[in-house]
Coordinates of N, CA and C in Angstrom, one line a residue:
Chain S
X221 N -39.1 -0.1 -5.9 CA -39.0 1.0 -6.8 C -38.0 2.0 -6.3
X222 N -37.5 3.4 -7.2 CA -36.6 3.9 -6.7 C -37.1 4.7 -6.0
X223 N -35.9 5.6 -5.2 CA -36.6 6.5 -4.2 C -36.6 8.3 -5.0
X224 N -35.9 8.0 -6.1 CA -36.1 9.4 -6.9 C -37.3 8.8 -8.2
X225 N -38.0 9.5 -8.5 CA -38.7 9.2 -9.8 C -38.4 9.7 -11.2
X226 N -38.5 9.2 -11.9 CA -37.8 9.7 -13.6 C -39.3 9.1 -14.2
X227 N -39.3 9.7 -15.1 CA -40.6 8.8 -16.6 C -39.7 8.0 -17.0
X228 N -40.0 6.9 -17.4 CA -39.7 5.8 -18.4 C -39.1 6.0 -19.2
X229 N -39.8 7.1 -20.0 CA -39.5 7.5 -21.2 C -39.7 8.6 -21.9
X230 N -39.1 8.9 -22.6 CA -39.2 10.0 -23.0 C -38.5 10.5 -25.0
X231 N -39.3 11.2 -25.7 CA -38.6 11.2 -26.9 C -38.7 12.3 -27.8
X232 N -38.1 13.0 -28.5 CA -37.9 14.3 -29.1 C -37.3 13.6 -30.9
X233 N -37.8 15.0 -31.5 CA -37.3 14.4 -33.1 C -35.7 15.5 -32.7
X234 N -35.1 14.8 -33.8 CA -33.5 15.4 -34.1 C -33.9 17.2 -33.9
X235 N -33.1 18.0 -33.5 CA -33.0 19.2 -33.3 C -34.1 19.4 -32.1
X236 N -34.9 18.9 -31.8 CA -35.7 19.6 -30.7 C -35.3 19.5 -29.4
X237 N -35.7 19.7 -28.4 CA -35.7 20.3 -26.7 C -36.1 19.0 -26.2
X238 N -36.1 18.5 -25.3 CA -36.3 17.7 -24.1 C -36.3 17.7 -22.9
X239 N -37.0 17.6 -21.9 CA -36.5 17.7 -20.5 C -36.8 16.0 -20.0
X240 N -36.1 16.2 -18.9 CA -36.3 14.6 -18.2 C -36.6 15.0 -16.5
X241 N -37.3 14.8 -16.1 CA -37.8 15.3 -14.7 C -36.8 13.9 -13.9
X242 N -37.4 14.5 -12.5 CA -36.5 13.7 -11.3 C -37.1 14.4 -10.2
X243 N -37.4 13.6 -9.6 CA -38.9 13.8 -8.5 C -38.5 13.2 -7.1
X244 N -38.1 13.9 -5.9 CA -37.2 13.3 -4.7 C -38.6 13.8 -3.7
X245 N -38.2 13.8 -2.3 CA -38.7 14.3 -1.6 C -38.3 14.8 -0.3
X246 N -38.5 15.2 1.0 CA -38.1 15.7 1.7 C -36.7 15.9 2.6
X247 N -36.4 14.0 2.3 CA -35.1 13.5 3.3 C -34.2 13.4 2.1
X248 N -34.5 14.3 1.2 CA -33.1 14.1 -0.3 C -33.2 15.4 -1.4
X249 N -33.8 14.9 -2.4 CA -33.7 17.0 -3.0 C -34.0 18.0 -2.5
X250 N -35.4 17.3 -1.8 CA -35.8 18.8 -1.0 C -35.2 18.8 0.2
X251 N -34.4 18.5 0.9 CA -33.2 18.7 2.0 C -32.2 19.5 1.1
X252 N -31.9 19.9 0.1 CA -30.7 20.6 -0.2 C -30.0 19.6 -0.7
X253 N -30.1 18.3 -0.6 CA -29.0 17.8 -1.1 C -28.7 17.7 -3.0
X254 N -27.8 17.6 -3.5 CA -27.6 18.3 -4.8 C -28.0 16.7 -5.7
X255 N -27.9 17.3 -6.9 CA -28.2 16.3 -7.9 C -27.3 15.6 -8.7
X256 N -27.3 14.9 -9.6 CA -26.4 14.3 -10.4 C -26.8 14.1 -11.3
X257 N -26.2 14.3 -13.0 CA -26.9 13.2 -13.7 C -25.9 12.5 -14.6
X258 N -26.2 11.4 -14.8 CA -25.4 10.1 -15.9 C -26.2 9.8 -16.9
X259 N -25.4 9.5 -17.8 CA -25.9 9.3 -19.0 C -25.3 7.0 -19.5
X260 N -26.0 6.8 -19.4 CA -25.3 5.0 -19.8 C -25.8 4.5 -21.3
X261 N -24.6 4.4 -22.7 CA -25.6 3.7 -23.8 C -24.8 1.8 -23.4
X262 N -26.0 1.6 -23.7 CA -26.0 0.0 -23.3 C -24.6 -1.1 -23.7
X263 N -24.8 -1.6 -22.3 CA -23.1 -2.6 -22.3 C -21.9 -1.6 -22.4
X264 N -22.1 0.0 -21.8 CA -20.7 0.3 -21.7 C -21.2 1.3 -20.3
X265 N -19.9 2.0 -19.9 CA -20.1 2.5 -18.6 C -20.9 3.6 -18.6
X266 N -21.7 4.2 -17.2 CA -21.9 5.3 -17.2 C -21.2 6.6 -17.3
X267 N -21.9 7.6 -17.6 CA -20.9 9.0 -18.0 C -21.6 10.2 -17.1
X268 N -21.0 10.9 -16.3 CA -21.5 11.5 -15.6 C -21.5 12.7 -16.6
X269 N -22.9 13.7 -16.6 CA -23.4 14.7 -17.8 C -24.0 16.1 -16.6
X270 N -23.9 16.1 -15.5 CA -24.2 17.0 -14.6 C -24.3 16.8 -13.3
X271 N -22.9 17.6 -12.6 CA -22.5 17.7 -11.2 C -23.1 18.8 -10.5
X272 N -23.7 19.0 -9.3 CA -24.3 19.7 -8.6 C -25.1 20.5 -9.0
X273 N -26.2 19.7 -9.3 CA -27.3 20.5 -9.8 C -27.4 20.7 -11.4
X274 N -26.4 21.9 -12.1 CA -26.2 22.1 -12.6 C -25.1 22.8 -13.3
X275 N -24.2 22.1 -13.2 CA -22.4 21.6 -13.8 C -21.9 20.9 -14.6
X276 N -21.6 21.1 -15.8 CA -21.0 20.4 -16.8 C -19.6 20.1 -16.3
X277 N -19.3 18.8 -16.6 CA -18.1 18.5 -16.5 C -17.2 19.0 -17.7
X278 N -15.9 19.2 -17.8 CA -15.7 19.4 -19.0 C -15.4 18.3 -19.7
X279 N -16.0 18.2 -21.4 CA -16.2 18.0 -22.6 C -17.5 17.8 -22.7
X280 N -18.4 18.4 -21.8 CA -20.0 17.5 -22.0 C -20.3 19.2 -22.9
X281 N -21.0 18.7 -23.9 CA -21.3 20.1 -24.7 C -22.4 20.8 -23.8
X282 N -22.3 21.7 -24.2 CA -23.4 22.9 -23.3 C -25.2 22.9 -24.1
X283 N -25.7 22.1 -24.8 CA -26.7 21.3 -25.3 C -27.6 20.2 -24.3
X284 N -26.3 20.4 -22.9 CA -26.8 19.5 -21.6 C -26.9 20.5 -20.6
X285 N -28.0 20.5 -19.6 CA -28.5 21.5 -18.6 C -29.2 21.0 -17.6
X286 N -28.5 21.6 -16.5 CA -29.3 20.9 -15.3 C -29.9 21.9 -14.3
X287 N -31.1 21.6 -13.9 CA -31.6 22.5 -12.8 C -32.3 22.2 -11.7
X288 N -32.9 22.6 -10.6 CA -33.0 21.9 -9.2 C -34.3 22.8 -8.6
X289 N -35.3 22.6 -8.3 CA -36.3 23.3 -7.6 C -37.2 22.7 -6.7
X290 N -37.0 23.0 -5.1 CA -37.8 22.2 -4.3 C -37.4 21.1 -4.2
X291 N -38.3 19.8 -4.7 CA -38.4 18.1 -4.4 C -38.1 17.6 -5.7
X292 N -37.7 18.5 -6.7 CA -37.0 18.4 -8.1 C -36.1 18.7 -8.9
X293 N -35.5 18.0 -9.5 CA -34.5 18.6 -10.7 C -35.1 17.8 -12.1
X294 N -34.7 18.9 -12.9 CA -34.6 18.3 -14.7 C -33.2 18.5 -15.2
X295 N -33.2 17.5 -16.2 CA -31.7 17.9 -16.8 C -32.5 17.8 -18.7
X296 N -32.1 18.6 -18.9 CA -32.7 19.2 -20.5 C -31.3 19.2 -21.4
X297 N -32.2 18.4 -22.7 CA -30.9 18.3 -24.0 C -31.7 19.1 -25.1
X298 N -31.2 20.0 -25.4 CA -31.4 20.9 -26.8 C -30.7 20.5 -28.1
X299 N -31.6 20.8 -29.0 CA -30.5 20.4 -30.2 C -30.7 18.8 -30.4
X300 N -31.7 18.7 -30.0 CA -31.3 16.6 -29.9 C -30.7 16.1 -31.1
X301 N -29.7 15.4 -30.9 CA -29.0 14.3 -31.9 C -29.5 13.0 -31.8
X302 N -29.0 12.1 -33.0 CA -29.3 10.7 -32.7 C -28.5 10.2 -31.4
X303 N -27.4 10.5 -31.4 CA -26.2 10.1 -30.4 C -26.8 9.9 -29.1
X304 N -27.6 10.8 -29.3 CA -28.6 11.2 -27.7 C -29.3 10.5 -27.4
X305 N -29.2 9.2 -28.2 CA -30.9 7.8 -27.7 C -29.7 7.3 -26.6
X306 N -30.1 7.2 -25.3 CA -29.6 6.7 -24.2 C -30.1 6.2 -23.2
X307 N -30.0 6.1 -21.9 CA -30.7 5.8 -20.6 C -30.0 7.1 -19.7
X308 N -30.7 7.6 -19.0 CA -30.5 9.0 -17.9 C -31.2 8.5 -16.8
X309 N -30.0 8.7 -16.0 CA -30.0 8.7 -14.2 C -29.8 9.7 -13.7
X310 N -30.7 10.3 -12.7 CA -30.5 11.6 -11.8 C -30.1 10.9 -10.6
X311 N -29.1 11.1 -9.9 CA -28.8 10.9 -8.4 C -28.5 11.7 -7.0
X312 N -28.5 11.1 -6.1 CA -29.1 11.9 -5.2 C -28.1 11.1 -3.8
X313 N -28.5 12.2 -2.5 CA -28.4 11.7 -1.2 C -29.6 11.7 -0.7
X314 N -29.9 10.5 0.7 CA -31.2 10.5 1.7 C -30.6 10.5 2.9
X315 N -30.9 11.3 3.5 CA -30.6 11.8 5.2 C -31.2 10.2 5.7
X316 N -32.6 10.1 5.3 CA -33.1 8.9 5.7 C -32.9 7.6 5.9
X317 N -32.1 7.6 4.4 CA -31.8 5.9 4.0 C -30.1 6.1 4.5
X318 N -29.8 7.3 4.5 CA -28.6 7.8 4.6 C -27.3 6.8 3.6
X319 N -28.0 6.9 2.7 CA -27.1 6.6 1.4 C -27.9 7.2 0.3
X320 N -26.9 6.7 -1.0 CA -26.9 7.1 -2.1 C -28.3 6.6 -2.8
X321 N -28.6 7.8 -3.5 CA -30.2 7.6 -4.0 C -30.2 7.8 -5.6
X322 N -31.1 6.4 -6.2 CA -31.0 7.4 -7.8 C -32.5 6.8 -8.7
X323 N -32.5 7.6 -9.0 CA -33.9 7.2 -10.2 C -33.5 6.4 -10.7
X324 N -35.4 5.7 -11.4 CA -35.5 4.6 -12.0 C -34.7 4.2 -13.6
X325 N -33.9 5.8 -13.9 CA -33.4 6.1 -15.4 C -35.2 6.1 -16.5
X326 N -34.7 6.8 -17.7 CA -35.2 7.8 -18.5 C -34.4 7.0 -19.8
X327 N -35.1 6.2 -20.5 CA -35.2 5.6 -22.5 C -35.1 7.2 -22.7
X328 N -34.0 7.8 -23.2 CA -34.8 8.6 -24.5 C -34.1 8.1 -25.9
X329 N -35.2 8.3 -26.4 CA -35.4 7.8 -27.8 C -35.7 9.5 -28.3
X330 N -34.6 9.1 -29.8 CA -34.6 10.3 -30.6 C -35.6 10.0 -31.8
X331 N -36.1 10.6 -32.6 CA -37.1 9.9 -33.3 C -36.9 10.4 -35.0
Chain I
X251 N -4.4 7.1 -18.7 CA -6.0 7.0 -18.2 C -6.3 6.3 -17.6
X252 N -7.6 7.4 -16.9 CA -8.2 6.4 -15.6 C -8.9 5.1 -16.1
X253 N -9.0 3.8 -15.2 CA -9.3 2.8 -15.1 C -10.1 2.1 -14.3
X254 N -10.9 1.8 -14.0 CA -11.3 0.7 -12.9 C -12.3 -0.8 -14.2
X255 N -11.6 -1.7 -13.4 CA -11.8 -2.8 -14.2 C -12.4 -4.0 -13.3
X256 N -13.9 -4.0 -13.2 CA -14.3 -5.0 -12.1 C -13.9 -7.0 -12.5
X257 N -14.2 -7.5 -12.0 CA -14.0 -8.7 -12.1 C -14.5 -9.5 -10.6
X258 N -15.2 -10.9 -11.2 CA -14.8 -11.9 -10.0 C -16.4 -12.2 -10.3
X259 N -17.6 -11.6 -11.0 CA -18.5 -12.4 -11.1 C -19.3 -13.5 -11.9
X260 N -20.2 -14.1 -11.7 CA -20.2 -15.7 -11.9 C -21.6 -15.7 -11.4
X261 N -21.8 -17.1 -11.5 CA -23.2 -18.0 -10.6 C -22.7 -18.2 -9.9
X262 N -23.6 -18.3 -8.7 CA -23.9 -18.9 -7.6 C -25.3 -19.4 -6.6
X263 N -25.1 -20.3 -6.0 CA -26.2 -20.8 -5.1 C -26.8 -19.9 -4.5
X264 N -27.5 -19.7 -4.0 CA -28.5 -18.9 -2.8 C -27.8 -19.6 -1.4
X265 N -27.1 -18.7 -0.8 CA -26.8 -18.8 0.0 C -25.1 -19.0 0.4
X266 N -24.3 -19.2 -0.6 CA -22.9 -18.7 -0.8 C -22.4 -17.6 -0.9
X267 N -21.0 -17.6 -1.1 CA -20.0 -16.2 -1.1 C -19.6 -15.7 -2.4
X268 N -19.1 -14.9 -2.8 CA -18.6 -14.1 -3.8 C -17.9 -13.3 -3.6
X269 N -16.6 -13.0 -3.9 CA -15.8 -11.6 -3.9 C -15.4 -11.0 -5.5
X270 N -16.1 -10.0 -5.5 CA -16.1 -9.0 -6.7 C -14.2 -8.4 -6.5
X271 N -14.0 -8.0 -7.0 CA -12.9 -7.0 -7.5 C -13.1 -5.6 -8.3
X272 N -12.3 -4.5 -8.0 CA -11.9 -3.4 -8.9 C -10.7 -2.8 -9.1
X273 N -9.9 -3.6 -10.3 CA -8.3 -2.9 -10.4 C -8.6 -1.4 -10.7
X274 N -8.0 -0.6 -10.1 CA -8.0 0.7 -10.8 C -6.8 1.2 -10.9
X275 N -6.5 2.3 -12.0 CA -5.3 2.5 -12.5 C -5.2 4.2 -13.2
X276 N -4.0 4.8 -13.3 CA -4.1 5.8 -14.1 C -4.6 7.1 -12.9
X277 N -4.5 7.1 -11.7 CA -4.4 8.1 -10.6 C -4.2 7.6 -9.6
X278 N -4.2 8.3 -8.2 CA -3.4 8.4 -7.4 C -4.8 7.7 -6.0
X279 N -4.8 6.3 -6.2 CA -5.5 5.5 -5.7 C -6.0 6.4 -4.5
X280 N -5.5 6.6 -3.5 CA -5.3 6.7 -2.0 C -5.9 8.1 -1.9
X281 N -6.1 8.7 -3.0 CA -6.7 10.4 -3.0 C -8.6 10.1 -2.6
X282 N -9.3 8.4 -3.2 CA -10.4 8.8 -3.5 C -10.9 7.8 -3.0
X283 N -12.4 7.7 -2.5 CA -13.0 6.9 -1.8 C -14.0 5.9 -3.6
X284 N -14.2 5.0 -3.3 CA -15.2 4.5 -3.9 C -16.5 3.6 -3.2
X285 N -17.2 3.2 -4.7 CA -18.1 3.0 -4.2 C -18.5 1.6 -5.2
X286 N -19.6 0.9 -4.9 CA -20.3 -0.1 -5.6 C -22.1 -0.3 -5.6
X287 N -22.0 -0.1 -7.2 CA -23.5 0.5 -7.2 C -23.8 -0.9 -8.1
X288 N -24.7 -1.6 -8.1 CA -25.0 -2.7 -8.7 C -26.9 -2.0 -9.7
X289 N -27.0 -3.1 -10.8 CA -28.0 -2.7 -11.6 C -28.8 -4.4 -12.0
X290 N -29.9 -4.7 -11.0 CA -30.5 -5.7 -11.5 C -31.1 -5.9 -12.8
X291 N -30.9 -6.9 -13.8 CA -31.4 -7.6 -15.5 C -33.0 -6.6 -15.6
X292 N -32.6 -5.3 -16.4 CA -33.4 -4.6 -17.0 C -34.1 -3.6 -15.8
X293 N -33.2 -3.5 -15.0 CA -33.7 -2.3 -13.7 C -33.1 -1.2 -13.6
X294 N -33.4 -0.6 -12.4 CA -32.0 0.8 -12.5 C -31.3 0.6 -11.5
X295 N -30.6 1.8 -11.2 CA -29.2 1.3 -10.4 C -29.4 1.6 -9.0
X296 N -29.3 1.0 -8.5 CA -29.1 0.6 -6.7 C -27.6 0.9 -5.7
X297 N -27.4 2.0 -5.1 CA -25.8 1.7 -4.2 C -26.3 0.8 -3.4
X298 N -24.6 0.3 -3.1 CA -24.6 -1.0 -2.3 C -23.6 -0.2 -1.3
X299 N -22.7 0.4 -1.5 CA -21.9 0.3 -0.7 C -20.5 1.4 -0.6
X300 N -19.6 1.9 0.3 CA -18.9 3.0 0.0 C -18.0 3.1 0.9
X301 N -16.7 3.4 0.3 CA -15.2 2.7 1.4 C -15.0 4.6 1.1
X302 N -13.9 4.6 2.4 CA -13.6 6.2 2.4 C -12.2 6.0 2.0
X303 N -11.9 7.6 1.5 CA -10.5 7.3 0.4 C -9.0 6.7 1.6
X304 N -9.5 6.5 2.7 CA -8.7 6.2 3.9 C -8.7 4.9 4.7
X305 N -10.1 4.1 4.0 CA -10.8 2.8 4.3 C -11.2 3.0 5.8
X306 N -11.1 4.2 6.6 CA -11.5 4.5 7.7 C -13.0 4.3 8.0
X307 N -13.5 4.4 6.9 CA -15.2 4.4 7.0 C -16.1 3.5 6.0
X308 N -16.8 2.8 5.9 CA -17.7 2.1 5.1 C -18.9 1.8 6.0
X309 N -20.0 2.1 4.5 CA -21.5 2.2 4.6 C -22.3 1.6 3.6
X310 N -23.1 1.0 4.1 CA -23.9 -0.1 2.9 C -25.2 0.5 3.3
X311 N -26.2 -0.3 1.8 CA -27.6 0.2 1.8 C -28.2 -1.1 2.7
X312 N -29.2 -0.9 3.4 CA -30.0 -1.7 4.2 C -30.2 -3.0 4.0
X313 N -30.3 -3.2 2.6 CA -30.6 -4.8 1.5 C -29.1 -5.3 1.4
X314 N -28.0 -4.7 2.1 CA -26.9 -5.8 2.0 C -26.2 -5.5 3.4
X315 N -26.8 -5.2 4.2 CA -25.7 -4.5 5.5 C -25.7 -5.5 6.1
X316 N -24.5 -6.4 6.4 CA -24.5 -7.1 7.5 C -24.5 -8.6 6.5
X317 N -24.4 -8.4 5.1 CA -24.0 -9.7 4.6 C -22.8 -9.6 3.4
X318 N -22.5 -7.9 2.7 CA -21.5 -7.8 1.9 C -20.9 -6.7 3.0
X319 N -19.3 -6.8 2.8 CA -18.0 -6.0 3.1 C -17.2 -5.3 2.4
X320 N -17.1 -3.7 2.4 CA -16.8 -3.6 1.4 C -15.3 -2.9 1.7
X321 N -14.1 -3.5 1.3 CA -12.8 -3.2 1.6 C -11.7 -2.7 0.3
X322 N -10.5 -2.2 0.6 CA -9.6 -1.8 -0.5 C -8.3 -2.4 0.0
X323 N -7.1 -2.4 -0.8 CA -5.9 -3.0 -0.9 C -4.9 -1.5 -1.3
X324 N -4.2 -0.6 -1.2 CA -3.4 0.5 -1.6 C -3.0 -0.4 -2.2
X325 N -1.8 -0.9 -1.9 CA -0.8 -1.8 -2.4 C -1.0 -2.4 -4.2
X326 N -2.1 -2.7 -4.3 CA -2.9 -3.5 -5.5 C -3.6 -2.6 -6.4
X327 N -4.1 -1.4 -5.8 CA -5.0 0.0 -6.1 C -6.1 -1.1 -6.3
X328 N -6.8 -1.9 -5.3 CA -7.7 -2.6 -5.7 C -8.9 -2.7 -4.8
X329 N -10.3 -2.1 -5.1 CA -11.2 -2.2 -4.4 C -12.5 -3.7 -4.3
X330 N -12.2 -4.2 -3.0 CA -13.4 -5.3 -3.2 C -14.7 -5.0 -2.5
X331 N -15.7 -6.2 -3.1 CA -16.6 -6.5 -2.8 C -17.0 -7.8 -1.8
X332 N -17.0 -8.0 -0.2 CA -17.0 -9.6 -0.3 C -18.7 -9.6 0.0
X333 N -19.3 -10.5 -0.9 CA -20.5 -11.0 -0.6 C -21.1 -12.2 0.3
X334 N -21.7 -12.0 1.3 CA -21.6 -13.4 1.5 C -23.2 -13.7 1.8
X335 N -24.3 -15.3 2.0 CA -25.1 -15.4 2.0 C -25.8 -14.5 0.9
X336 N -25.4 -14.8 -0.3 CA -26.9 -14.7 -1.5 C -27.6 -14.6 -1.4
X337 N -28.7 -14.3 -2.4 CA -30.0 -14.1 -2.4 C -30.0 -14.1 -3.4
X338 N -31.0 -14.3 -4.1 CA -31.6 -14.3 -5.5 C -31.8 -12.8 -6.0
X339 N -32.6 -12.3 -5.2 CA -32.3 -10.5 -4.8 C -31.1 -9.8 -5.9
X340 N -30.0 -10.6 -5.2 CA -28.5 -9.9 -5.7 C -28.1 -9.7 -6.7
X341 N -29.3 -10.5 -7.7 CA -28.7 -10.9 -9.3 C -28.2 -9.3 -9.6
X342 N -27.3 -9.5 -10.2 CA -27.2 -7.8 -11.1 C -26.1 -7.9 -11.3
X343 N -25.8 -6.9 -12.5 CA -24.4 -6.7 -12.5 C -23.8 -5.2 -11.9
X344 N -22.4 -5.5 -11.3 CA -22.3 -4.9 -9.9 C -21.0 -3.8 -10.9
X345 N -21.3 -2.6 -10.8 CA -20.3 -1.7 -11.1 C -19.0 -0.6 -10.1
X346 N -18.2 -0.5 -9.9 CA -17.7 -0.1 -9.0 C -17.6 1.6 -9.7
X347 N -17.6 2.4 -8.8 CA -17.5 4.2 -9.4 C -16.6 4.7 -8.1
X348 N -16.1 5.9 -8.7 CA -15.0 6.7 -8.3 C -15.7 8.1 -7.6
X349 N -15.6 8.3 -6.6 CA -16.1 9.4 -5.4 C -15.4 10.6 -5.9
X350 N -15.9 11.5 -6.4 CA -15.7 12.6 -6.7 C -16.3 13.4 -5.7
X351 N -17.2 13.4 -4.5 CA -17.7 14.2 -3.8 C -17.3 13.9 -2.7
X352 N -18.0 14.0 -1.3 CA -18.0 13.5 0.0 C -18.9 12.7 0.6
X353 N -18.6 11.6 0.8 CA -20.3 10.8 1.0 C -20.5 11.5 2.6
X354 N -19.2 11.7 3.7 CA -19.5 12.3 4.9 C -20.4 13.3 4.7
X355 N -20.6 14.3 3.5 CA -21.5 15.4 3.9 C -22.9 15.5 2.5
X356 N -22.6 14.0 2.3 CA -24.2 13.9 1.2 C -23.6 14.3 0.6
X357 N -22.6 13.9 -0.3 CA -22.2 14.6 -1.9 C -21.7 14.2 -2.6
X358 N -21.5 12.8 -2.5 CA -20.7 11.5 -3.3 C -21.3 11.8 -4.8
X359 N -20.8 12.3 -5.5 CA -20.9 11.3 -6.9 C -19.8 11.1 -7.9
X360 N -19.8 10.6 -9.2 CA -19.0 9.6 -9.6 C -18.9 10.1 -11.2
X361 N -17.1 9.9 -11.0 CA -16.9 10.7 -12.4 C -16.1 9.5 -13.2
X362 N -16.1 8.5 -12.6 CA -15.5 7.0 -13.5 C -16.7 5.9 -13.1
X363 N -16.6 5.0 -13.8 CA -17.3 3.8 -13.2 C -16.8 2.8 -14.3
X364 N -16.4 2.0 -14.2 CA -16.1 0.5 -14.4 C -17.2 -0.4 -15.4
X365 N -16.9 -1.0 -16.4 CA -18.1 -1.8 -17.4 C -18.9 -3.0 -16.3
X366 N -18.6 -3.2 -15.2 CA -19.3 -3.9 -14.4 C -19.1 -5.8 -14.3
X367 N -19.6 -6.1 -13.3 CA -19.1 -7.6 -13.4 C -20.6 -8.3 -13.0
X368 N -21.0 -9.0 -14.2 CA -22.0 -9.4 -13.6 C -22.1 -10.8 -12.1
X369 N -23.1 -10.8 -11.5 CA -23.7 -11.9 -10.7 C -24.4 -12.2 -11.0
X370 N -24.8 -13.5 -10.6 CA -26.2 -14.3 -11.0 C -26.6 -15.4 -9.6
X371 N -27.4 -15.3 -9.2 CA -27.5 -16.0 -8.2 C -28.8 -17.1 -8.5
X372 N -28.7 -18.0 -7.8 CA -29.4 -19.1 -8.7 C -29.3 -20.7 -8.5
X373 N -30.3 -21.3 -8.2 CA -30.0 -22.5 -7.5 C -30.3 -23.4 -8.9

């Protein structure tokens, strides 16, 4: 299993709010180390949707939001579109494993 | 535009070699370290491994240290994978991504990645 945790799943009707949790622990979010998140729709590459914490790269609409507290981050989509049924990855560093760490990814389904 | 374009995977036995590939294209190769993050049939994604934008340094995850290598070519702008001794484990398809951060100070992450190449390992 991964060493960050995500839900499975997760699903909102068109126009509404969403968050997606991401659940680390000591030797990785909650050390300071920053977060990531990607976005992957199936058979094509991933798209990075939030750099350090909470950083939009540019062209990612500002409808994407990321935040970090303690042994956690969420990254939240407002406004949900259909476009938005994807898989979501938060990533991470472990002082411990001393590599790169990432959740199990996040179905959301628009409904 | 940027590029990375993996290649080189296939079946193989439990207990043979494989070398993955990643052409990349469209910047200035030698500016950026990468990395190879693989995703097992209906799992999430796993690093494997991380060359510095200097090839000075490389670091793998515990489940492949000491049996994949992970090296680059300037010349080619081409980063590989050598696998060797399989596992059934390995099945996945193996994506290579572009180091936008520092992995020296925990902050590697990735603003390209590649459609991926799958493996299958399999007697």
């Amino acid at each position: 299993q991964s060493v960050l945790t995500q839900p499975p799943s997760v699903s909102g009707a068109p126009g509404q709010r969403v968050t997606i949790s991401c659940t680390g622990s000591s030797s990785n979010i909650g050390a300071g180390y920053d977060v990531y998140w990607y976005r992957q729709f199936p058979g094509t590459a991933l798209k990075l949707l939030i750099y350090a914490n909470s950083n939009r790269p540019s062209g990612v609409p500002d409808r994407f939001s990321g935040s970090k507290s303690g042994t956690s981050a969420s990254l939240a989509i407002t406004g949900l579109q259909a476009e938005d049924e994807a898989d979501y990855y938060c990533q991470s560093y472990d002082s411990s494993l001393s590599g790169v760490v990432f959740g199990g990814g996040t179905k959301l389904t628009v409904l | 535009q940027v590029q990375l374009v993996e290649s080189g995977g296939g079946v193989v036995q439990p207990g043979r070699s494989l070398r993955l590939s990643c052409a990349t294209s469209g910047f200035i190769f030698s500016n950026y370290g990468f990395h190879w993050v693989r995703q097992a049939p209906g799992k999430g994604l796993e690093w494997v491994a991380v060359i510095w934008f200097d090839g000075s340094n490389q670091y793998y995850a515990g489940s492949v240290k000491g049996r994949f290598t992970i090296s680059r070519d300037s010349s080619m702008n081409t980063v590989y994978l050598q696998m060797n001794s399989l596992r059934v484990e390995d099945t996945a398809l193996y994506y290579c991504a572009r180091d936008l951060g520092h992995f020296s100070r925990g902050s590697s992450y990735f603003d390209y990645w590649g459609q991926g190449t799958l493996v299958t390992v399999s007697s």
